[in-house]
Amino acid sequence: EKGGYDHFMLKEIYEQPRAILDTYRGRLLADQGLIRMAGIDEHLEKFLNANRIIIVACGTSWHAGLVAEYIFEDLARIPVEVEYASEFRYRNPVITDKDVLIAISQSGETADTLAAIKMAKEKGAFVFGVCNVVGSSIARETHAGAYTHAGPEIGVASTKAFTTQITVLTLMALKLAKEKGVFSQSKFHEFLTELETIPAKVEKALESNALIEVIANVYKDSTNCLYLGRGYNFPVALEGALKLKEISYIHAEGYPAAEMKHGPIALIDEQMPVFVIATKKGHYEKVVSNIQEIKSRKGKIIAIVTEGDTQVRELADHVVEVPETLESLTPLLTTIPLQLLSYHIAVMRGCNVDQPRNLAKSVTVE
Ligand code: M6R
């Protein structure tokens, strides 16, 4: 049932090219120049007239929500707030019937996310679900939604759910950008054709597996790690850190790279591995300066870079390449090496990768 892989997590990491394809299949119609999503088509006015979109989720799904915030604001010019479901529901938030709430959940059963949905509905918001499990509680409780079609995710550490959530949310943002008229047909087309190349590019990113195993072996005994990114890749840094924490039990933190100088840089010494997402576009030069700041304090740099990069290669202790793509689609690629890295470190440390201690696949308690 693990299809020849040692763990479900590894199988699910490798399923991502296929899962992403399954997610946009039948929705992304590049030759017709359109995106078809029934859940949006049927409620288009709700989205177009919304004052803002509020995204609620937990854990990895919350990270996908953060990526979506950048995508919706950047592409569709709709204001977005992203909230932990557990905070949102208990803080008496201001919600009106002009708000659209998007709940993101792989399992569709997360108690706090479900409770946040019920509250938003009572206050008149339109609620849209992005779930993986068909017929799940959240899928049933929402007014409309879009499934991720990632297939069953068994490993407790979420992998393909994350990249397919980002895929669905990207489709939604592109569709709304087009409907709002903020996107020209040619820009829209450029995104559609680029999205269609993502499965092959994820496949390419997976080819770094052997190199990542070597890197994992160097850092497997670390007690602390930092993950840094900016812009679209800031949430990827958070997700990289969460993945390492939950399956290898190494303390890790994700930060926006520019926040380093406001405190965390004090942690840097020769014992501190720092994983930096430093792909081209997206504030590249700024990230390079952040890398220099860490190097001069003797931190170890493991950088995720764009294919062919030379500048970061000169500074970093290790580099892992991912193919080039549009800036807003980079999270779909930069996430891959970080998933593999936590997987290998956890295996090398003898951890139970698929069922880490103290964790459950779906958190149905509050
Ligand atoms: O099923 P959900 O997406 O609602 O689950 C949310 C979190 O519990 C989940 O993403 C958790 O953080 C993962 N174990 C992370 O890998």
GROMACS .gro file of C-alpha atoms and ligand atoms in nm:
model
  382
    1GLU     CA    1   0.000   0.000   0.000
    2LYS     CA    2   0.302   0.227   0.034
    3GLY     CA    3   0.372   0.160  -0.333
    4GLY     CA    4   0.730   0.048  -0.274
    5TYR     CA    5   0.821   0.349  -0.056
    6ASP     CA    6   0.941   0.306   0.302
    7HIS     CA    7   0.688   0.552   0.437
    8PHE     CA    8   0.359   0.710   0.335
    9MET     CA    9   0.518   1.051   0.372
   10LEU     CA   10   0.778   0.976   0.106
   11LYS     CA   11   0.516   0.825  -0.122
   12GLU     CA   12   0.301   1.135  -0.081
   13ILE     CA   13   0.594   1.368  -0.147
   14TYR     CA   14   0.654   1.182  -0.474
   15GLU     CA   15   0.286   1.188  -0.563
   16GLN     CA   16   0.288   1.567  -0.585
   17PRO     CA   17   0.341   1.607  -0.960
   18ARG     CA   18   0.038   1.386  -1.014
   19ALA     CA   19  -0.167   1.538  -0.733
   20ILE     CA   20  -0.113   1.892  -0.862
   21LEU     CA   21  -0.213   1.781  -1.210
   22ASP     CA   22  -0.527   1.614  -1.072
   23THR     CA   23  -0.609   1.936  -0.891
   24TYR     CA   24  -0.612   2.156  -1.197
   25ARG     CA   25  -0.731   1.895  -1.447
   26GLY     CA   26  -1.071   1.991  -1.588
   27ARG     CA   27  -1.045   2.334  -1.424
   28LEU     CA   28  -0.754   2.493  -1.603
   29LEU     CA   29  -0.850   2.507  -1.969
   30ALA     CA   30  -0.551   2.683  -2.124
   31ASP     CA   31  -0.660   2.628  -2.485
   32GLN     CA   32  -0.994   2.794  -2.414
   33GLY     CA   33  -0.823   3.059  -2.203
   34LEU     CA   34  -1.038   2.999  -1.896
   35ILE     CA   35  -1.058   2.847  -1.551
   36ARG     CA   36  -1.373   2.656  -1.467
   37MET     CA   37  -1.461   2.616  -1.100
   38ALA     CA   38  -1.827   2.554  -1.030
   39GLY     CA   39  -1.803   2.668  -0.668
   40ILE     CA   40  -1.688   3.011  -0.781
   41ASP     CA   41  -1.894   3.041  -1.100
   42GLU     CA   42  -2.211   2.984  -0.901
   43HIS     CA   43  -2.123   3.248  -0.642
   44LEU     CA   44  -1.918   3.489  -0.846
   45GLU     CA   45  -2.101   3.797  -0.718
   46LYS     CA   46  -2.016   3.706  -0.358
   47PHE     CA   47  -1.647   3.706  -0.442
   48LEU     CA   48  -1.653   4.013  -0.664
   49ASN     CA   49  -1.851   4.220  -0.414
   50ALA     CA   50  -1.659   4.104  -0.108
   51ASN     CA   51  -1.496   4.371   0.109
   52ARG     CA   52  -1.227   4.121   0.195
   53ILE     CA   53  -1.149   3.754   0.217
   54ILE     CA   54  -1.078   3.600   0.555
   55ILE     CA   55  -0.888   3.273   0.545
   56VAL     CA   56  -0.907   3.043   0.847
   57ALA     CA   57  -0.709   2.724   0.897
   58CYS     CA   58  -0.462   2.547   1.127
   59GLY     CA   59  -0.108   2.414   1.087
   60THR     CA   60   0.009   2.346   0.735
   61SER     CA   61  -0.327   2.455   0.593
   62TRP     CA   62  -0.274   2.791   0.763
   63HIS     CA   63   0.059   2.818   0.581
   64ALA     CA   64  -0.120   2.751   0.251
   65GLY     CA   65  -0.354   3.032   0.356
   66LEU     CA   66  -0.059   3.267   0.400
   67VAL     CA   67   0.066   3.186   0.051
   68ALA     CA   68  -0.289   3.251  -0.073
   69GLU     CA   69  -0.286   3.593   0.094
   70TYR     CA   70   0.008   3.694  -0.124
   71ILE     CA   71  -0.155   3.546  -0.434
   72PHE     CA   72  -0.501   3.698  -0.387
   73GLU     CA   73  -0.369   4.042  -0.303
   74ASP     CA   74  -0.098   4.044  -0.568
   75LEU     CA   75  -0.298   3.898  -0.855
   76ALA     CA   76  -0.665   3.962  -0.781
   77ARG     CA   77  -0.620   4.280  -0.571
   78ILE     CA   78  -0.862   4.156  -0.304
   79PRO     CA   79  -0.770   4.231   0.060
   80VAL     CA   80  -0.706   3.915   0.258
   81GLU     CA   81  -0.663   3.834   0.626
   82VAL     CA   82  -0.532   3.498   0.738
   83GLU     CA   83  -0.624   3.371   1.081
   84TYR     CA   84  -0.556   3.072   1.298
   85ALA     CA   85  -0.903   2.921   1.335
   86SER     CA   86  -0.847   2.879   1.708
   87GLU     CA   87  -0.775   3.251   1.758
   88PHE     CA   88  -1.035   3.379   1.517
   89ARG     CA   89  -1.325   3.196   1.674
   90TYR     CA   90  -1.254   3.311   2.027
   91ARG     CA   91  -1.176   3.677   1.970
   92ASN     CA   92  -1.515   3.818   1.875
   93PRO     CA   93  -1.405   3.918   1.524
   94VAL     CA   94  -1.589   4.175   1.313
   95ILE     CA   95  -1.766   3.979   1.038
   96THR     CA   96  -2.035   4.103   0.804
   97ASP     CA   97  -2.234   3.971   0.510
   98LYS     CA   98  -1.980   4.146   0.284
   99ASP     CA   99  -1.708   3.908   0.398
  100VAL     CA  100  -1.606   3.588   0.226
  101LEU     CA  101  -1.448   3.331   0.453
  102ILE     CA  102  -1.231   3.060   0.302
  103ALA     CA  103  -1.166   2.761   0.528
  104ILE     CA  104  -0.873   2.541   0.431
  105SER     CA  105  -0.850   2.187   0.569
  106GLN     CA  106  -0.704   1.866   0.437
  107SER     CA  107  -0.915   1.641   0.658
  108GLY     CA  108  -1.221   1.865   0.666
  109GLU     CA  109  -1.258   1.762   1.029
  110THR     CA  110  -1.042   2.007   1.226
  111ALA     CA  111  -1.256   2.116   1.521
  112ASP     CA  112  -1.141   2.478   1.544
  113THR     CA  113  -1.177   2.536   1.171
  114LEU     CA  114  -1.526   2.386   1.177
  115ALA     CA  115  -1.626   2.606   1.470
  116ALA     CA  116  -1.490   2.917   1.294
  117ILE     CA  117  -1.704   2.834   0.991
  118LYS     CA  118  -2.019   2.800   1.199
  119MET     CA  119  -1.953   3.132   1.366
  120ALA     CA  120  -1.889   3.314   1.037
  121LYS     CA  121  -2.207   3.168   0.889
  122GLU     CA  122  -2.411   3.289   1.182
  123LYS     CA  123  -2.277   3.639   1.121
  124GLY     CA  124  -2.382   3.626   0.758
  125ALA     CA  125  -2.051   3.564   0.581
  126PHE     CA  126  -2.032   3.354   0.269
  127VAL     CA  127  -1.818   3.049   0.351
  128PHE     CA  128  -1.610   2.860   0.098
  129GLY     CA  129  -1.422   2.538   0.177
  130VAL     CA  130  -1.095   2.408   0.037
  131CYS     CA  131  -1.084   2.047   0.156
  132ASN     CA  132  -0.922   1.726   0.047
  133VAL     CA  133  -1.153   1.470   0.203
  134VAL     CA  134  -1.474   1.447   0.002
  135GLY     CA  135  -1.792   1.471   0.207
  136SER     CA  136  -1.602   1.575   0.522
  137SER     CA  137  -1.769   1.787   0.790
  138ILE     CA  138  -1.615   2.113   0.664
  139ALA     CA  139  -1.709   2.030   0.305
  140ARG     CA  140  -2.068   1.982   0.419
  141GLU     CA  141  -2.082   2.286   0.646
  142THR     CA  142  -1.963   2.540   0.384
  143HIS     CA  143  -2.184   2.718   0.127
  144ALA     CA  144  -1.958   2.617  -0.160
  145GLY     CA  145  -1.609   2.487  -0.212
  146ALA     CA  146  -1.337   2.332  -0.423
  147TYR     CA  147  -1.176   1.999  -0.347
  148THR     CA  148  -0.802   1.958  -0.377
  149HIS     CA  149  -0.816   1.609  -0.534
  150ALA     CA  150  -0.480   1.516  -0.379
  151GLY     CA  151  -0.594   1.161  -0.301
  152PRO     CA  152  -0.569   1.016   0.051
  153GLU     CA  153  -0.295   1.166   0.266
  154ILE     CA  154  -0.198   0.912   0.531
  155GLY     CA  155   0.128   1.052   0.673
  156VAL     CA  156   0.058   1.285   0.964
  157ALA     CA  157   0.297   1.538   0.812
  158SER     CA  158   0.105   1.716   0.543
  159THR     CA  159   0.282   1.732   0.205
  160LYS     CA  160   0.071   1.691  -0.106
  161ALA     CA  161  -0.225   1.849   0.071
  162PHE     CA  162  -0.020   2.170   0.104
  163THR     CA  163   0.087   2.195  -0.260
  164THR     CA  164  -0.259   2.108  -0.389
  165GLN     CA  165  -0.421   2.362  -0.156
  166ILE     CA  166  -0.189   2.625  -0.303
  167THR     CA  167  -0.283   2.505  -0.652
  168VAL     CA  168  -0.657   2.541  -0.588
  169LEU     CA  169  -0.614   2.881  -0.426
  170THR     CA  170  -0.399   2.997  -0.717
  171LEU     CA  171  -0.669   2.889  -0.963
  172MET     CA  172  -0.924   3.082  -0.760
  173ALA     CA  173  -0.712   3.397  -0.749
  174LEU     CA  174  -0.641   3.379  -1.122
  175LYS     CA  175  -1.005   3.329  -1.201
  176LEU     CA  176  -1.107   3.625  -0.986
  177ALA     CA  177  -0.830   3.841  -1.130
  178LYS     CA  178  -0.966   3.769  -1.475
  179GLU     CA  179  -1.330   3.825  -1.376
  180LYS     CA  180  -1.243   4.152  -1.206
  181GLY     CA  181  -1.061   4.268  -1.514
  182VAL     CA  182  -0.734   4.332  -1.331
  183PHE     CA  183  -0.559   4.078  -1.554
  184SER     CA  184  -0.513   4.111  -1.928
  185GLN     CA  185  -0.589   3.802  -2.134
  186SER     CA  186  -0.218   3.767  -2.216
  187LYS     CA  187  -0.107   3.780  -1.852
  188PHE     CA  188  -0.382   3.533  -1.764
  189HIS     CA  189  -0.266   3.306  -2.042
  190GLU     CA  190   0.094   3.329  -1.926
  191PHE     CA  191  -0.010   3.206  -1.582
  192LEU     CA  192  -0.220   2.922  -1.720
  193THR     CA  193   0.057   2.789  -1.940
  194GLU     CA  194   0.312   2.823  -1.661
  195LEU     CA  195   0.085   2.639  -1.415
  196GLU     CA  196   0.071   2.354  -1.662
  197THR     CA  197   0.450   2.317  -1.641
  198ILE     CA  198   0.448   2.286  -1.261
  199PRO     CA  199   0.404   1.906  -1.235
  200ALA     CA  200   0.714   1.853  -1.453
  201LYS     CA  201   0.906   2.113  -1.252
  202VAL     CA  202   0.810   1.945  -0.924
  203GLU     CA  203   0.937   1.622  -1.078
  204LYS     CA  204   1.264   1.801  -1.151
  205ALA     CA  205   1.284   1.934  -0.795
  206LEU     CA  206   1.242   1.579  -0.666
  207GLU     CA  207   1.559   1.481  -0.852
  208SER     CA  208   1.760   1.656  -0.579
  209ASN     CA  209   1.667   1.378  -0.339
  210ALA     CA  210   2.015   1.220  -0.324
  211LEU     CA  211   2.181   1.556  -0.263
  212ILE     CA  212   1.929   1.636   0.009
  213GLU     CA  213   2.007   1.306   0.179
  214VAL     CA  214   2.372   1.411   0.195
  215ILE     CA  215   2.275   1.747   0.345
  216ALA     CA  216   2.038   1.578   0.591
  217ASN     CA  217   2.324   1.363   0.712
  218VAL     CA  218   2.536   1.673   0.788
  219TYR     CA  219   2.264   1.844   0.995
  220LYS     CA  220   2.073   1.552   1.147
  221ASP     CA  221   2.215   1.606   1.496
  222SER     CA  222   2.136   1.976   1.514
  223THR     CA  223   1.929   2.091   1.808
  224ASN     CA  224   1.802   2.410   1.646
  225CYS     CA  225   1.741   2.528   1.290
  226LEU     CA  226   1.619   2.847   1.130
  227TYR     CA  227   1.421   2.878   0.808
  228LEU     CA  228   1.413   3.209   0.624
  229GLY     CA  229   1.223   3.340   0.326
  230ARG     CA  230   1.069   3.660   0.202
  231GLY     CA  231   0.750   3.740   0.014
  232TYR     CA  232   0.583   3.435  -0.132
  233ASN     CA  233   0.848   3.218   0.028
  234PHE     CA  234   0.806   3.344   0.382
  235PRO     CA  235   0.517   3.098   0.443
  236VAL     CA  236   0.732   2.826   0.286
  237ALA     CA  237   0.994   2.895   0.555
  238LEU     CA  238   0.726   2.853   0.823
  239GLU     CA  239   0.613   2.529   0.662
  240GLY     CA  240   0.971   2.397   0.637
  241ALA     CA  241   1.021   2.459   1.007
  242LEU     CA  242   0.690   2.295   1.103
  243LYS     CA  243   0.776   1.987   0.900
  244LEU     CA  244   1.112   1.948   1.072
  245LYS     CA  245   0.965   2.000   1.420
  246GLU     CA  246   0.682   1.758   1.385
  247ILE     CA  247   0.864   1.458   1.245
  248SER     CA  248   1.226   1.493   1.363
  249TYR     CA  249   1.165   1.669   1.698
  250ILE     CA  250   1.433   1.928   1.622
  251HIS     CA  251   1.346   2.277   1.733
  252ALA     CA  252   1.303   2.492   1.424
  253GLU     CA  253   1.165   2.835   1.354
  254GLY     CA  254   1.060   3.006   1.037
  255TYR     CA  255   1.107   3.379   0.998
  256PRO     CA  256   1.072   3.644   0.731
  257ALA     CA  257   1.441   3.694   0.644
  258ALA     CA  258   1.430   4.068   0.717
  259GLU     CA  259   1.313   4.004   1.074
  260MET     CA  260   1.647   3.846   1.163
  261LYS     CA  261   1.798   4.175   1.266
  262HIS     CA  262   1.512   4.235   1.507
  263GLY     CA  263   1.620   3.955   1.737
  264PRO     CA  264   1.682   3.607   1.601
  265ILE     CA  265   2.021   3.694   1.452
  266ALA     CA  266   2.150   3.679   1.811
  267LEU     CA  267   2.107   3.301   1.787
  268ILE     CA  268   2.352   3.262   1.499
  269ASP     CA  269   2.677   3.079   1.563
  270GLU     CA  270   2.864   2.795   1.392
  271GLN     CA  271   2.615   2.543   1.537
  272MET     CA  272   2.314   2.700   1.369
  273PRO     CA  273   2.197   2.569   1.032
  274VAL     CA  274   1.993   2.829   0.845
  275PHE     CA  275   1.777   2.716   0.554
  276VAL     CA  276   1.721   3.008   0.323
  277ILE     CA  277   1.487   3.024   0.026
  278ALA     CA  278   1.677   3.241  -0.218
  279THR     CA  279   1.514   3.194  -0.555
  280LYS     CA  280   1.550   3.454  -0.831
  281LYS     CA  281   1.283   3.725  -0.845
  282GLY     CA  282   1.112   3.792  -0.517
  283HIS     CA  283   1.361   4.021  -0.341
  284TYR     CA  284   1.659   3.811  -0.441
  285GLU     CA  285   1.924   4.076  -0.372
  286LYS     CA  286   1.776   4.141  -0.029
  287VAL     CA  287   1.791   3.772   0.056
  288VAL     CA  288   2.154   3.765  -0.060
  289SER     CA  289   2.233   4.041   0.192
  290ASN     CA  290   2.055   3.844   0.463
  291ILE     CA  291   2.272   3.544   0.376
  292GLN     CA  292   2.584   3.761   0.407
  293GLU     CA  293   2.473   3.876   0.751
  294ILE     CA  294   2.439   3.514   0.865
  295LYS     CA  295   2.770   3.409   0.707
  296SER     CA  296   2.960   3.684   0.882
  297ARG     CA  297   2.832   3.539   1.211
  298LYS     CA  298   2.947   3.191   1.109
  299GLY     CA  299   2.602   3.040   1.058
  300LYS     CA  300   2.570   2.748   0.818
  301ILE     CA  301   2.370   2.828   0.507
  302ILE     CA  302   2.167   2.576   0.314
  303ALA     CA  303   2.004   2.766   0.028
  304ILE     CA  304   1.720   2.676  -0.205
  305VAL     CA  305   1.807   2.855  -0.529
  306THR     CA  306   1.690   2.886  -0.888
  307GLU     CA  307   1.859   2.657  -1.141
  308GLY     CA  308   2.185   2.807  -1.263
  309ASP     CA  309   2.229   3.045  -0.969
  310THR     CA  310   2.591   3.144  -0.906
  311GLN     CA  311   2.575   3.432  -0.656
  312VAL     CA  312   2.430   3.238  -0.363
  313ARG     CA  313   2.637   2.931  -0.450
  314GLU     CA  314   2.950   3.131  -0.363
  315LEU     CA  315   2.819   3.216  -0.019
  316ALA     CA  316   2.625   2.908   0.088
  317ASP     CA  317   2.755   2.587   0.244
  318HIS     CA  318   2.505   2.387   0.038
  319VAL     CA  319   2.269   2.477  -0.242
  320VAL     CA  320   1.970   2.288  -0.376
  321GLU     CA  321   1.830   2.401  -0.709
  322VAL     CA  322   1.469   2.422  -0.819
  323PRO     CA  323   1.350   2.511  -1.170
  324GLU     CA  324   1.260   2.868  -1.255
  325THR     CA  325   0.896   2.973  -1.257
  326LEU     CA  326   0.678   3.279  -1.201
  327GLU     CA  327   0.741   3.432  -0.861
  328SER     CA  328   0.393   3.356  -0.732
  329LEU     CA  329   0.425   2.989  -0.823
  330THR     CA  330   0.765   2.936  -0.655
  331PRO     CA  331   0.619   2.798  -0.327
  332LEU     CA  332   0.504   2.491  -0.523
  333LEU     CA  333   0.870   2.418  -0.599
  334THR     CA  334   1.066   2.551  -0.301
  335THR     CA  335   0.855   2.344  -0.061
  336ILE     CA  336   0.970   2.017  -0.217
  337PRO     CA  337   1.335   2.011  -0.100
  338LEU     CA  338   1.229   2.118   0.250
  339GLN     CA  339   0.983   1.827   0.271
  340LEU     CA  340   1.252   1.582   0.161
  341LEU     CA  341   1.501   1.730   0.403
  342SER     CA  342   1.276   1.682   0.708
  343TYR     CA  343   1.187   1.336   0.587
  344HIS     CA  344   1.550   1.223   0.564
  345ILE     CA  345   1.652   1.385   0.892
  346ALA     CA  346   1.361   1.214   1.070
  347VAL     CA  347   1.450   0.875   0.919
  348MET     CA  348   1.817   0.918   1.016
  349ARG     CA  349   1.715   1.004   1.372
  350GLY     CA  350   1.504   0.690   1.391
  351CYS     CA  351   1.177   0.877   1.428
  352ASN     CA  352   0.836   0.739   1.343
  353VAL     CA  353   0.791   0.948   1.030
  354ASP     CA  354   0.431   0.863   0.947
  355GLN     CA  355   0.304   0.878   1.303
  356PRO     CA  356   0.507   1.127   1.503
  357ARG     CA  357   0.464   1.126   1.880
  358ASN     CA  358   0.181   1.329   2.033
  359LEU     CA  359   0.016   1.400   1.697
  360ALA     CA  360  -0.297   1.284   1.517
  361LYS     CA  361  -0.380   1.315   1.150
  362SER     CA  362  -0.692   1.513   1.216
  363VAL     CA  363  -0.734   1.725   1.524
  364THR     CA  364  -1.099   1.683   1.616
  365VAL     CA  365  -1.053   1.818   1.969
  366GLU     CA  366  -1.049   2.189   2.051
  367M6R     O1  367  -0.680   1.860   0.820
  367M6R     P1  368  -0.632   2.001   0.837
  367M6R     O2  369  -0.570   2.055   0.715
  367M6R     O3  370  -0.741   2.093   0.889
  367M6R     O4  371  -0.521   1.994   0.949
  367M6R     C1  372  -0.459   2.108   1.000
  367M6R     C2  373  -0.337   2.073   1.080
  367M6R     O5  374  -0.369   1.993   1.189
  367M6R     C3  375  -0.231   2.002   0.994
  367M6R     O6  376  -0.198   2.074   0.880
  367M6R     C4  377  -0.104   1.975   1.075
  367M6R     O7  378  -0.041   2.097   1.107
  367M6R     C5  379  -0.010   1.883   0.997
  367M6R     N1  380   0.024   1.768   1.076
  367M6R     C6  381   0.117   1.950   0.956
  367M6R     O8  382   0.197   1.864   0.881
   0.00000   0.00000   0.00000
